[in-house]
Amino acid sequence: MLACRGIRGATTVAENTDAAIYEATRELLAQMIDANDLVQANVAAVWFTATPDLDAAFPAAAARQLGWTSTALMDAVEIPVPGSLERCIRILVLYNTEKAQEEIVNVYLHGTEALRLGGLQPT
């Protein structure tokens, strides 16, 4: 049965530059594609968020650079929770698939692995 599944991913960026944001976003999106055998035609939409300290570029533009020109993309700013991860980009891909939710592979890179546990707590 075909269902729309959410596929999550996150990464951090070394600096607030357009080149760093694009590179990190392309790397994360490519790993999400590979890990889940994504076919662009089955992508319903992609939501990108960035922490407030990343304002040099739109992460969604990296998906356009990869050829996703017909896919619905949206950028937003993360809520600035005290103690949360800095320079972080998150991606939520809404994907039409026959895979069960348990078969979905979420991808966390460059220090974002703690987000898998439900988020970072202030220290």
mmCIF file of C-alpha atoms in Angstrom:
data_model
loop_
_atom_site.group_PDB
_atom_site.id
_atom_site.type_symbol
_atom_site.label_atom_id
_atom_site.label_comp_id
_atom_site.label_asym_id
_atom_site.label_seq_id
_atom_site.Cartn_x
_atom_site.Cartn_y
_atom_site.Cartn_z
ATOM 1 C CA MET A 1 0.000 0.000 0.000
ATOM 2 C CA LEU A 2 1.347 3.420 -0.950
ATOM 3 C CA ALA A 3 1.819 5.801 1.986
ATOM 4 C CA CYS A 4 3.440 9.170 2.530
ATOM 5 C CA ARG A 5 6.400 8.735 4.902
ATOM 6 C CA GLY A 6 8.544 11.333 6.600
ATOM 7 C CA ILE A 7 12.295 10.930 6.209
ATOM 8 C CA ARG A 8 14.390 13.067 8.557
ATOM 9 C CA GLY A 9 17.942 14.258 8.344
ATOM 10 C CA ALA A 10 20.209 16.784 10.018
ATOM 11 C CA THR A 11 23.723 18.151 9.749
ATOM 12 C CA THR A 12 25.804 21.012 11.035
ATOM 13 C CA VAL A 13 27.689 23.645 9.074
ATOM 14 C CA ALA A 14 31.179 24.866 9.953
ATOM 15 C CA GLU A 15 30.479 28.475 8.986
ATOM 16 C CA ASN A 16 27.671 30.761 7.890
ATOM 17 C CA THR A 17 28.502 31.067 4.186
ATOM 18 C CA ASP A 18 26.455 30.190 1.137
ATOM 19 C CA ALA A 19 29.117 27.695 0.004
ATOM 20 C CA ALA A 20 29.151 25.896 3.375
ATOM 21 C CA ILE A 21 25.345 25.788 3.599
ATOM 22 C CA TYR A 22 24.978 24.445 0.041
ATOM 23 C CA GLU A 23 27.739 21.858 0.491
ATOM 24 C CA ALA A 24 26.364 20.534 3.791
ATOM 25 C CA THR A 25 22.796 20.429 2.487
ATOM 26 C CA ARG A 26 23.791 18.631 -0.727
ATOM 27 C CA GLU A 27 25.811 16.082 1.280
ATOM 28 C CA LEU A 28 22.906 15.409 3.645
ATOM 29 C CA LEU A 29 20.291 15.211 0.906
ATOM 30 C CA ALA A 30 22.497 12.871 -1.170
ATOM 31 C CA GLN A 31 22.914 10.520 1.794
ATOM 32 C CA MET A 32 19.168 10.587 2.472
ATOM 33 C CA ILE A 33 18.519 9.727 -1.190
ATOM 34 C CA ASP A 34 21.021 6.866 -1.143
ATOM 35 C CA ALA A 35 19.920 5.452 2.228
ATOM 36 C CA ASN A 36 16.262 5.296 1.174
ATOM 37 C CA ASP A 37 16.548 4.685 -2.595
ATOM 38 C CA LEU A 38 14.542 7.850 -3.219
ATOM 39 C CA VAL A 39 13.087 8.554 -6.641
ATOM 40 C CA GLN A 40 12.464 12.257 -7.185
ATOM 41 C CA ALA A 41 9.074 11.657 -8.819
ATOM 42 C CA ASN A 42 7.816 10.141 -5.539
ATOM 43 C CA VAL A 43 8.842 13.115 -3.387
ATOM 44 C CA ALA A 44 5.730 15.013 -2.312
ATOM 45 C CA ALA A 45 7.590 17.929 -0.681
ATOM 46 C CA VAL A 46 10.724 18.782 1.274
ATOM 47 C CA TRP A 47 10.936 21.013 4.325
ATOM 48 C CA PHE A 48 14.310 22.552 5.196
ATOM 49 C CA THR A 49 15.043 24.358 8.444
ATOM 50 C CA ALA A 50 18.129 26.190 9.615
ATOM 51 C CA THR A 51 19.047 27.574 12.991
ATOM 52 C CA PRO A 52 18.893 31.393 13.228
ATOM 53 C CA ASP A 53 22.708 31.635 13.002
ATOM 54 C CA LEU A 54 22.588 30.369 9.389
ATOM 55 C CA ASP A 55 21.290 33.152 7.177
ATOM 56 C CA ALA A 56 23.781 33.292 4.286
ATOM 57 C CA ALA A 57 21.699 31.086 1.965
ATOM 58 C CA PHE A 58 18.508 29.075 1.624
ATOM 59 C CA PRO A 59 19.214 25.339 2.178
ATOM 60 C CA ALA A 60 16.475 24.452 -0.331
ATOM 61 C CA ALA A 61 18.563 26.050 -3.074
ATOM 62 C CA ALA A 62 20.956 23.086 -2.706
ATOM 63 C CA ALA A 63 18.150 20.748 -3.784
ATOM 64 C CA ARG A 64 17.605 22.915 -6.863
ATOM 65 C CA GLN A 65 21.346 22.569 -7.559
ATOM 66 C CA LEU A 66 20.848 18.780 -7.514
ATOM 67 C CA GLY A 67 18.135 19.103 -10.168
ATOM 68 C CA TRP A 68 15.027 19.076 -7.991
ATOM 69 C CA THR A 69 13.371 21.834 -10.011
ATOM 70 C CA SER A 70 9.777 20.531 -9.944
ATOM 71 C CA THR A 71 9.664 19.445 -6.298
ATOM 72 C CA ALA A 72 7.857 21.551 -3.690
ATOM 73 C CA LEU A 73 10.536 22.924 -1.329
ATOM 74 C CA MET A 74 10.183 25.131 1.754
ATOM 75 C CA ASP A 75 12.728 26.835 4.016
ATOM 76 C CA ALA A 76 12.095 27.937 7.599
ATOM 77 C CA VAL A 77 14.020 29.042 10.676
ATOM 78 C CA GLU A 78 14.299 26.682 13.655
ATOM 79 C CA ILE A 79 12.971 27.831 17.012
ATOM 80 C CA PRO A 80 15.936 29.354 18.913
ATOM 81 C CA VAL A 81 15.750 27.111 21.992
ATOM 82 C CA PRO A 82 18.495 27.947 24.531
ATOM 83 C CA GLY A 83 21.197 25.271 24.541
ATOM 84 C CA SER A 84 20.143 23.767 21.219
ATOM 85 C CA LEU A 85 22.545 22.730 18.487
ATOM 86 C CA GLU A 86 24.103 25.646 16.595
ATOM 87 C CA ARG A 87 24.594 25.983 12.821
ATOM 88 C CA CYS A 88 22.195 23.113 12.192
ATOM 89 C CA ILE A 89 20.243 22.289 9.043
ATOM 90 C CA ARG A 90 17.375 19.810 9.188
ATOM 91 C CA ILE A 91 15.500 18.222 6.318
ATOM 92 C CA LEU A 92 12.109 16.503 6.285
ATOM 93 C CA VAL A 93 11.324 14.699 3.035
ATOM 94 C CA LEU A 94 7.683 13.692 2.529
ATOM 95 C CA TYR A 95 7.927 10.604 0.346
ATOM 96 C CA ASN A 96 5.307 8.402 -1.306
ATOM 97 C CA THR A 97 6.407 4.798 -0.880
ATOM 98 C CA GLU A 98 5.314 1.247 -0.170
ATOM 99 C CA LYS A 99 7.979 0.950 2.542
ATOM 100 C CA ALA A 100 6.862 0.514 6.132
ATOM 101 C CA GLN A 101 7.807 3.296 8.560
ATOM 102 C CA GLU A 102 10.327 0.916 10.163
ATOM 103 C CA GLU A 103 12.172 0.634 6.840
ATOM 104 C CA ILE A 104 12.812 4.376 6.587
ATOM 105 C CA VAL A 105 16.411 5.432 7.265
ATOM 106 C CA ASN A 106 16.870 8.819 8.922
ATOM 107 C CA VAL A 107 20.317 10.375 8.421
ATOM 108 C CA TYR A 108 22.230 12.400 11.021
ATOM 109 C CA LEU A 109 25.661 13.843 10.197
ATOM 110 C CA HIS A 110 28.374 15.939 11.827
ATOM 111 C CA GLY A 111 27.325 15.961 15.470
ATOM 112 C CA THR A 112 23.563 15.802 15.001
ATOM 113 C CA GLU A 113 23.271 12.181 16.123
ATOM 114 C CA ALA A 114 21.898 13.342 19.494
ATOM 115 C CA LEU A 115 18.780 14.589 17.694
ATOM 116 C CA ARG A 116 17.804 10.955 17.136
ATOM 117 C CA LEU A 117 17.132 10.736 20.875
ATOM 118 C CA GLY A 118 14.356 13.299 20.627
ATOM 119 C CA GLY A 119 16.382 16.493 20.691
ATOM 120 C CA LEU A 120 19.160 18.095 22.618
ATOM 121 C CA GLN A 121 18.561 19.296 26.132
ATOM 122 C CA PRO A 122 20.145 22.466 27.480
ATOM 123 C CA THR A 123 23.394 21.799 29.319
#
